[in-house]
Amino acid sequence: MKSKKQRFLIAATAALTLVFGCVESVSAMHIMEGYLPLNYCVIWGVLCIPFLIIGLNSIKKTIEQNRKALLILVMIGAYAFVLSALKIPSVTGSSSHPTGTGLGAILFGPTAMCVIGVIILLFQAILLAHGGLTTLGANTFSMAIAGPFVAYGIYILCKKLNLSKSAGVFLAAGLSDLFTYSVTAFQLALAHPSEVGGFQASFVEFLGIFAVTQVPLAIIEGLLAVVVMKGLESYARPELTELRYLEGGN
Amino acid sequence: MKKNITVVLVLLLLVVAIAVTPLLLIKDSEFGGADGAAEEAITAINPNYQPWAQSILEPPGGETESLLFCLQAGIGAGIFGFGFGYLVARKKYQKGV
């Protein structure tokens, strides 16, 4: 039954996109201004506030303890700034962009990236009409909280499993990218449950479109994170040691 | 060191390959961006939904939008490159450390 409804939904979407004159499927990126009902905007926004406060404190502490790390933090922020401006074509025939927040989470902890993520989202919402101020809370939660926490968790897990540093960085950055957009799909499905299949049908649809588009981009983000990490390992050993990314000689 | 450079180059080539492959495989798509298309999906699910807020500054067209996105990437890449340049030079001129 359900699959029939899903098929109907997909057909409806396809028909609609055809009406708009181009074969185009939904690609991910941020939730658009005004497309999340007010109550959800408020809930996601409030959920973000504690993470932001902890993040600000965490950044303050990191910089107080080792001033040198500030340069790395700025570079990691700039890296995320660049990545979230690059809309890369994907296998679904639409484009989306990576998040760039996973790498910083590995070095500075997940909450520090909340602050950097918000800055990027604000820039895009105000100047680029990309994302939005009303949906800032929801977008912050997916890109600047959920993604970095997953990256951090996966990196720790890989370390426990004795995987190589590169493998850990790749998996952490890639999966956090993918997870960010799964959360976006979840948020949209929660706010826009389908009339026929409810939340689940919407979620499956959004996830199908969003996550599939993001898979190649997640791999790209994982590879780029490894490249940046290799560079930092070669040229920023003192900082990485202070940040406890490199331990002792290694 | 040399091994690292090879690994980095291979990884970067892989990145380019992954980004270009869809362009070669899918011919009948414009690779449209998110915003408009995602709105359509919501309209399909919930035809009565009206967006209740508007972006405060909307770039007038594609050219201005691409300018701003370039600016974002440019600023980011500039800062990132400056940082890496600093680190590379530091290592080069501090041979003892």
Coordinates of C-alpha atoms in Angstrom, one line a residue:
Chain A
M1 CA 0.0 0.0 0.0
K2 CA 2.6 2.4 1.2
S3 CA 4.8 1.9 -1.8
K4 CA 1.9 2.7 -4.1
K5 CA 1.4 6.0 -2.3
Q6 CA 5.1 6.6 -2.6
R7 CA 5.0 5.9 -6.2
F8 CA 2.1 8.3 -6.6
L9 CA 4.1 11.0 -4.8
I10 CA 7.2 10.4 -6.9
A11 CA 5.0 10.6 -10.0
A12 CA 3.4 13.8 -8.8
T13 CA 6.8 15.3 -8.2
A14 CA 8.0 14.2 -11.6
A15 CA 5.0 15.6 -13.3
L16 CA 5.4 18.9 -11.4
T17 CA 9.1 19.2 -12.4
L18 CA 8.2 18.5 -16.0
V19 CA 5.7 21.3 -15.9
F20 CA 8.5 23.6 -14.8
G21 CA 10.2 22.6 -18.1
C22 CA 13.3 20.8 -17.1
V23 CA 14.2 17.4 -15.8
E24 CA 15.3 18.3 -12.4
S25 CA 15.1 16.6 -9.1
V26 CA 15.4 18.2 -5.8
S27 CA 18.9 18.6 -4.6
A28 CA 19.7 19.3 -1.0
M29 CA 21.4 22.3 0.5
H30 CA 19.6 24.4 3.1
I31 CA 15.9 24.8 3.8
M32 CA 14.5 27.8 2.0
E33 CA 13.3 31.0 3.7
G34 CA 9.6 30.6 4.7
Y35 CA 9.3 27.0 3.9
L36 CA 9.3 25.8 7.5
P37 CA 6.2 26.6 9.7
L38 CA 6.8 29.0 12.5
N39 CA 6.6 26.5 15.3
Y40 CA 9.4 24.4 13.8
C41 CA 11.5 27.4 13.2
V42 CA 11.3 28.3 16.9
I43 CA 11.8 24.7 18.1
W44 CA 15.0 24.1 16.0
G45 CA 16.2 27.6 16.9
V46 CA 15.9 27.1 20.6
L47 CA 17.5 23.7 20.3
C48 CA 20.6 25.3 18.8
I49 CA 21.1 28.0 21.5
P50 CA 22.8 25.8 24.2
F51 CA 25.2 24.3 21.5
L52 CA 26.1 27.8 20.4
I53 CA 26.9 28.9 23.9
I54 CA 29.0 25.8 24.6
G55 CA 30.7 26.3 21.3
L56 CA 31.6 30.0 22.0
N57 CA 33.1 28.9 25.3
S58 CA 34.9 26.0 23.7
I59 CA 36.5 28.3 21.1
K60 CA 37.5 30.8 23.8
K61 CA 39.1 28.1 25.9
T62 CA 41.0 26.6 22.9
I63 CA 42.4 30.0 22.0
E64 CA 43.3 30.8 25.5
Q65 CA 45.2 27.6 25.9
N66 CA 47.0 27.8 22.6
R67 CA 47.0 31.0 20.7
K68 CA 48.7 29.3 17.7
A69 CA 45.6 27.2 17.1
L70 CA 43.7 30.4 16.1
L71 CA 45.3 30.3 12.7
I72 CA 44.2 26.7 12.1
L73 CA 40.7 27.6 13.3
V74 CA 40.4 30.5 10.9
M75 CA 41.7 28.2 8.1
I76 CA 39.2 25.5 8.9
G77 CA 36.4 28.2 8.9
A78 CA 37.6 29.5 5.5
Y79 CA 37.7 25.9 4.2
A80 CA 34.0 25.4 5.3
F81 CA 33.2 28.8 3.7
V82 CA 34.7 27.7 0.4
L83 CA 33.1 24.2 0.3
S84 CA 29.6 25.6 1.1
A85 CA 29.9 27.9 -1.9
L86 CA 30.6 25.1 -4.4
K87 CA 27.6 23.6 -6.0
I88 CA 28.8 20.4 -7.4
P89 CA 26.8 18.3 -10.0
S90 CA 25.6 14.9 -8.8
V91 CA 24.4 11.6 -10.2
T92 CA 20.7 12.6 -9.7
G93 CA 21.0 15.3 -12.3
S94 CA 21.0 18.1 -9.8
S95 CA 23.6 20.0 -7.8
S96 CA 24.3 20.4 -4.1
H97 CA 27.2 21.6 -2.0
P98 CA 29.3 20.0 0.7
T99 CA 29.3 21.4 4.2
G100 CA 32.9 21.4 5.3
T101 CA 32.1 21.3 9.0
G102 CA 33.2 17.8 9.6
L103 CA 36.9 18.5 9.4
G104 CA 36.9 21.2 12.0
A105 CA 34.9 19.0 14.4
I106 CA 37.7 16.5 14.4
L107 CA 40.3 19.2 15.4
F108 CA 38.3 21.6 17.6
G109 CA 35.4 19.5 18.8
P110 CA 31.9 19.5 17.5
T111 CA 30.5 22.5 19.4
A112 CA 33.2 24.9 18.0
M113 CA 31.9 24.2 14.5
C114 CA 28.4 25.2 15.6
V115 CA 29.7 28.8 15.8
I116 CA 31.5 28.7 12.4
G117 CA 28.5 27.0 10.8
V118 CA 26.1 29.7 12.0
I119 CA 28.4 32.4 10.6
I120 CA 28.4 30.7 7.2
L121 CA 24.6 30.2 7.2
L122 CA 24.0 33.8 8.2
F123 CA 26.2 35.0 5.3
Q124 CA 24.3 32.8 2.8
A125 CA 20.9 33.6 4.3
I126 CA 21.3 37.4 4.3
L127 CA 23.4 38.0 1.2
L128 CA 22.6 35.1 -1.1
A129 CA 18.9 34.3 -0.4
H130 CA 20.2 30.8 0.2
G131 CA 18.7 29.2 3.2
G132 CA 17.0 31.8 5.3
L133 CA 16.7 33.7 8.6
T134 CA 13.5 32.0 9.6
T135 CA 15.0 28.6 8.8
L136 CA 18.4 29.4 10.4
G137 CA 17.7 27.3 13.4
A138 CA 16.8 24.2 11.5
N139 CA 19.7 24.7 9.1
T140 CA 22.1 25.3 12.0
F141 CA 20.9 22.1 13.6
S142 CA 21.6 20.0 10.6
M143 CA 24.8 21.5 9.2
A144 CA 26.5 23.0 12.3
I145 CA 25.3 20.6 15.1
A146 CA 24.2 17.2 13.8
G147 CA 27.0 17.0 11.1
P148 CA 29.9 17.9 13.4
F149 CA 28.8 15.6 16.2
V150 CA 28.6 12.7 13.8
A151 CA 32.0 13.6 12.4
Y152 CA 33.5 13.7 15.9
G153 CA 31.8 10.4 17.0
I154 CA 32.9 8.6 13.9
Y155 CA 36.5 9.9 14.2
I156 CA 36.7 8.7 17.8
L157 CA 35.2 5.3 16.8
C158 CA 37.7 4.9 14.0
K159 CA 40.5 5.7 16.4
K160 CA 39.2 3.1 18.8
L161 CA 39.1 0.6 16.0
N162 CA 42.7 1.4 15.2
L163 CA 41.9 2.5 11.6
S164 CA 44.5 4.8 10.0
K165 CA 44.1 8.6 10.6
S166 CA 43.3 9.2 6.9
A167 CA 40.5 6.5 7.0
G168 CA 39.1 8.1 10.1
V169 CA 39.1 11.6 8.6
F170 CA 37.6 10.4 5.4
L171 CA 34.8 8.5 7.0
A172 CA 34.1 11.2 9.6
A173 CA 33.9 14.1 7.0
G174 CA 32.0 12.0 4.4
L175 CA 29.4 10.5 6.7
S176 CA 28.9 13.8 8.5
D177 CA 28.1 15.5 5.2
L178 CA 25.6 12.7 4.4
F179 CA 24.1 12.9 7.8
T180 CA 23.6 16.7 7.6
Y181 CA 21.3 16.2 4.6
S182 CA 19.5 13.3 6.1
V183 CA 18.7 15.6 9.0
T184 CA 17.5 18.2 6.5
A185 CA 15.2 15.6 5.0
F186 CA 14.0 14.6 8.4
Q187 CA 13.2 18.3 9.3
L188 CA 11.3 18.8 6.0
A189 CA 9.4 15.6 6.4
L190 CA 8.4 16.5 10.0
A191 CA 7.1 19.9 8.9
H192 CA 5.5 18.6 5.6
P193 CA 4.1 15.2 6.2
S194 CA 2.5 13.8 3.1
E195 CA -1.3 13.7 3.1
V196 CA -1.4 10.1 2.0
G197 CA 1.6 8.5 3.8
G198 CA 2.2 10.9 6.6
F199 CA 5.6 11.6 8.0
Q200 CA 7.1 8.4 6.8
A201 CA 6.2 8.8 3.2
S202 CA 7.5 12.3 3.2
F203 CA 10.7 11.2 4.9
V204 CA 11.3 8.4 2.4
E205 CA 10.8 10.8 -0.4
F206 CA 12.9 13.6 0.9
L207 CA 15.6 11.2 2.0
G208 CA 15.6 9.4 -1.4
I209 CA 16.2 12.6 -3.2
F210 CA 18.4 14.4 -0.7
A211 CA 20.7 11.6 0.4
V212 CA 21.2 10.1 -3.1
T213 CA 22.3 13.5 -4.4
Q214 CA 24.7 13.9 -1.6
V215 CA 26.5 10.5 -1.8
P216 CA 29.1 11.6 -4.4
L217 CA 29.5 14.9 -2.7
A218 CA 30.1 13.2 0.6
I219 CA 32.9 11.2 -1.0
I220 CA 34.3 14.4 -2.4
E221 CA 34.2 16.0 1.0
G222 CA 35.8 13.0 2.6
L223 CA 38.7 13.1 0.1
L224 CA 39.2 16.8 0.5
A225 CA 39.3 16.5 4.2
V226 CA 42.1 14.0 3.9
V227 CA 44.0 16.3 1.6
V228 CA 43.7 19.2 4.0
M229 CA 44.7 17.0 6.9
K230 CA 47.7 15.7 5.0
G231 CA 48.8 19.3 4.4
L232 CA 48.3 20.3 8.0
E233 CA 50.2 17.2 9.2
S234 CA 53.1 18.2 7.1
Y235 CA 53.2 21.9 7.9
A236 CA 51.4 22.5 11.2
R237 CA 52.7 19.8 13.5
P238 CA 53.1 22.0 16.5
E239 CA 49.4 23.2 16.3
L240 CA 48.1 19.7 15.7
T241 CA 50.0 18.4 18.7
E242 CA 48.6 21.1 20.8
L243 CA 45.1 20.3 19.6
R244 CA 45.9 16.7 20.6
Y245 CA 45.3 15.5 17.0
L246 CA 48.9 14.3 16.9
E247 CA 50.1 12.6 20.0
G248 CA 53.8 12.5 20.9
G249 CA 56.2 11.7 18.0
N250 CA 53.9 9.8 15.6
Chain B
M1 CA 57.0 13.6 2.0
K2 CA 57.1 12.6 -1.7
K3 CA 54.6 9.8 -1.0
N4 CA 52.3 12.4 0.6
I5 CA 52.4 14.6 -2.5
T6 CA 51.5 11.6 -4.7
V7 CA 48.6 10.7 -2.4
V8 CA 47.3 14.2 -2.4
L9 CA 47.4 14.5 -6.2
V10 CA 45.6 11.2 -6.7
L11 CA 42.9 12.2 -4.2
L12 CA 42.4 15.6 -6.0
L13 CA 42.2 13.8 -9.3
L14 CA 39.6 11.5 -7.8
V15 CA 37.6 14.6 -6.6
V16 CA 37.6 16.1 -10.0
A17 CA 36.6 12.7 -11.6
I18 CA 33.7 12.3 -9.2
A19 CA 32.5 15.9 -9.9
V20 CA 32.7 15.6 -13.7
T21 CA 31.3 12.1 -14.2
P22 CA 27.6 13.1 -13.7
L23 CA 28.1 15.9 -16.3
L24 CA 29.2 13.3 -18.8
L25 CA 26.7 10.6 -17.9
I26 CA 23.5 12.7 -17.6
K27 CA 22.9 14.7 -20.7
D28 CA 19.4 16.0 -20.3
S29 CA 19.7 17.8 -17.1
E30 CA 20.6 21.4 -16.2
F31 CA 21.9 20.3 -12.8
G32 CA 19.6 22.9 -11.3
G33 CA 20.3 24.2 -7.9
A34 CA 18.4 23.4 -4.8
D35 CA 16.3 26.2 -3.8
G36 CA 13.6 26.3 -6.5
A37 CA 13.5 22.5 -6.9
A38 CA 13.0 21.9 -3.2
E39 CA 10.2 24.3 -3.1
E40 CA 8.5 22.3 -5.9
A41 CA 8.7 19.1 -3.8
I42 CA 7.0 20.8 -0.9
T43 CA 4.3 22.1 -3.1
A44 CA 3.8 18.6 -4.5
I45 CA 3.3 17.2 -1.0
N46 CA 1.3 20.1 0.4
P47 CA -0.2 22.2 -2.4
N48 CA -1.8 24.6 0.0
Y49 CA 1.5 25.6 1.7
Q50 CA 2.4 29.2 1.4
P51 CA 5.9 30.3 2.4
W52 CA 5.3 32.9 5.1
A53 CA 8.6 34.8 4.8
Q54 CA 10.7 36.2 2.0
S55 CA 14.4 36.6 1.8
I56 CA 15.3 40.1 2.8
L57 CA 17.8 40.6 0.1
E58 CA 17.3 38.6 -3.1
P59 CA 20.0 38.8 -5.8
P60 CA 18.3 40.3 -8.8
G61 CA 19.5 37.5 -11.1
G62 CA 21.9 34.7 -11.8
E63 CA 24.8 36.9 -12.5
T64 CA 24.7 38.8 -9.2
E65 CA 24.1 35.5 -7.4
S66 CA 27.1 33.9 -9.0
L67 CA 29.1 37.0 -8.1
L68 CA 28.3 36.6 -4.4
F69 CA 29.0 32.9 -4.5
C70 CA 32.4 33.6 -6.1
L71 CA 33.0 36.2 -3.5
Q72 CA 32.3 33.6 -0.8
A73 CA 34.6 31.0 -2.3
G74 CA 37.2 33.7 -3.1
I75 CA 37.3 35.1 0.4
G76 CA 37.5 31.6 1.9
A77 CA 40.2 30.4 -0.5
G78 CA 42.2 33.5 0.1
I79 CA 42.2 33.1 3.8
F80 CA 42.9 29.4 3.6
G81 CA 45.8 29.9 1.1
F82 CA 47.2 32.7 3.3
G83 CA 47.2 30.4 6.3
F84 CA 48.8 27.5 4.4
G85 CA 51.4 29.9 2.9
Y86 CA 52.3 31.1 6.4
L87 CA 52.7 27.5 7.7
V88 CA 54.8 26.4 4.7
A89 CA 57.1 29.3 4.9
R90 CA 57.4 28.9 8.7
K91 CA 58.6 25.4 8.2
K92 CA 60.9 26.3 5.4
Y93 CA 62.7 29.1 7.4
Q94 CA 62.8 27.3 10.7
K95 CA 64.8 24.3 9.7
G96 CA 66.1 23.8 13.2
V97 CA 62.6 23.3 14.8

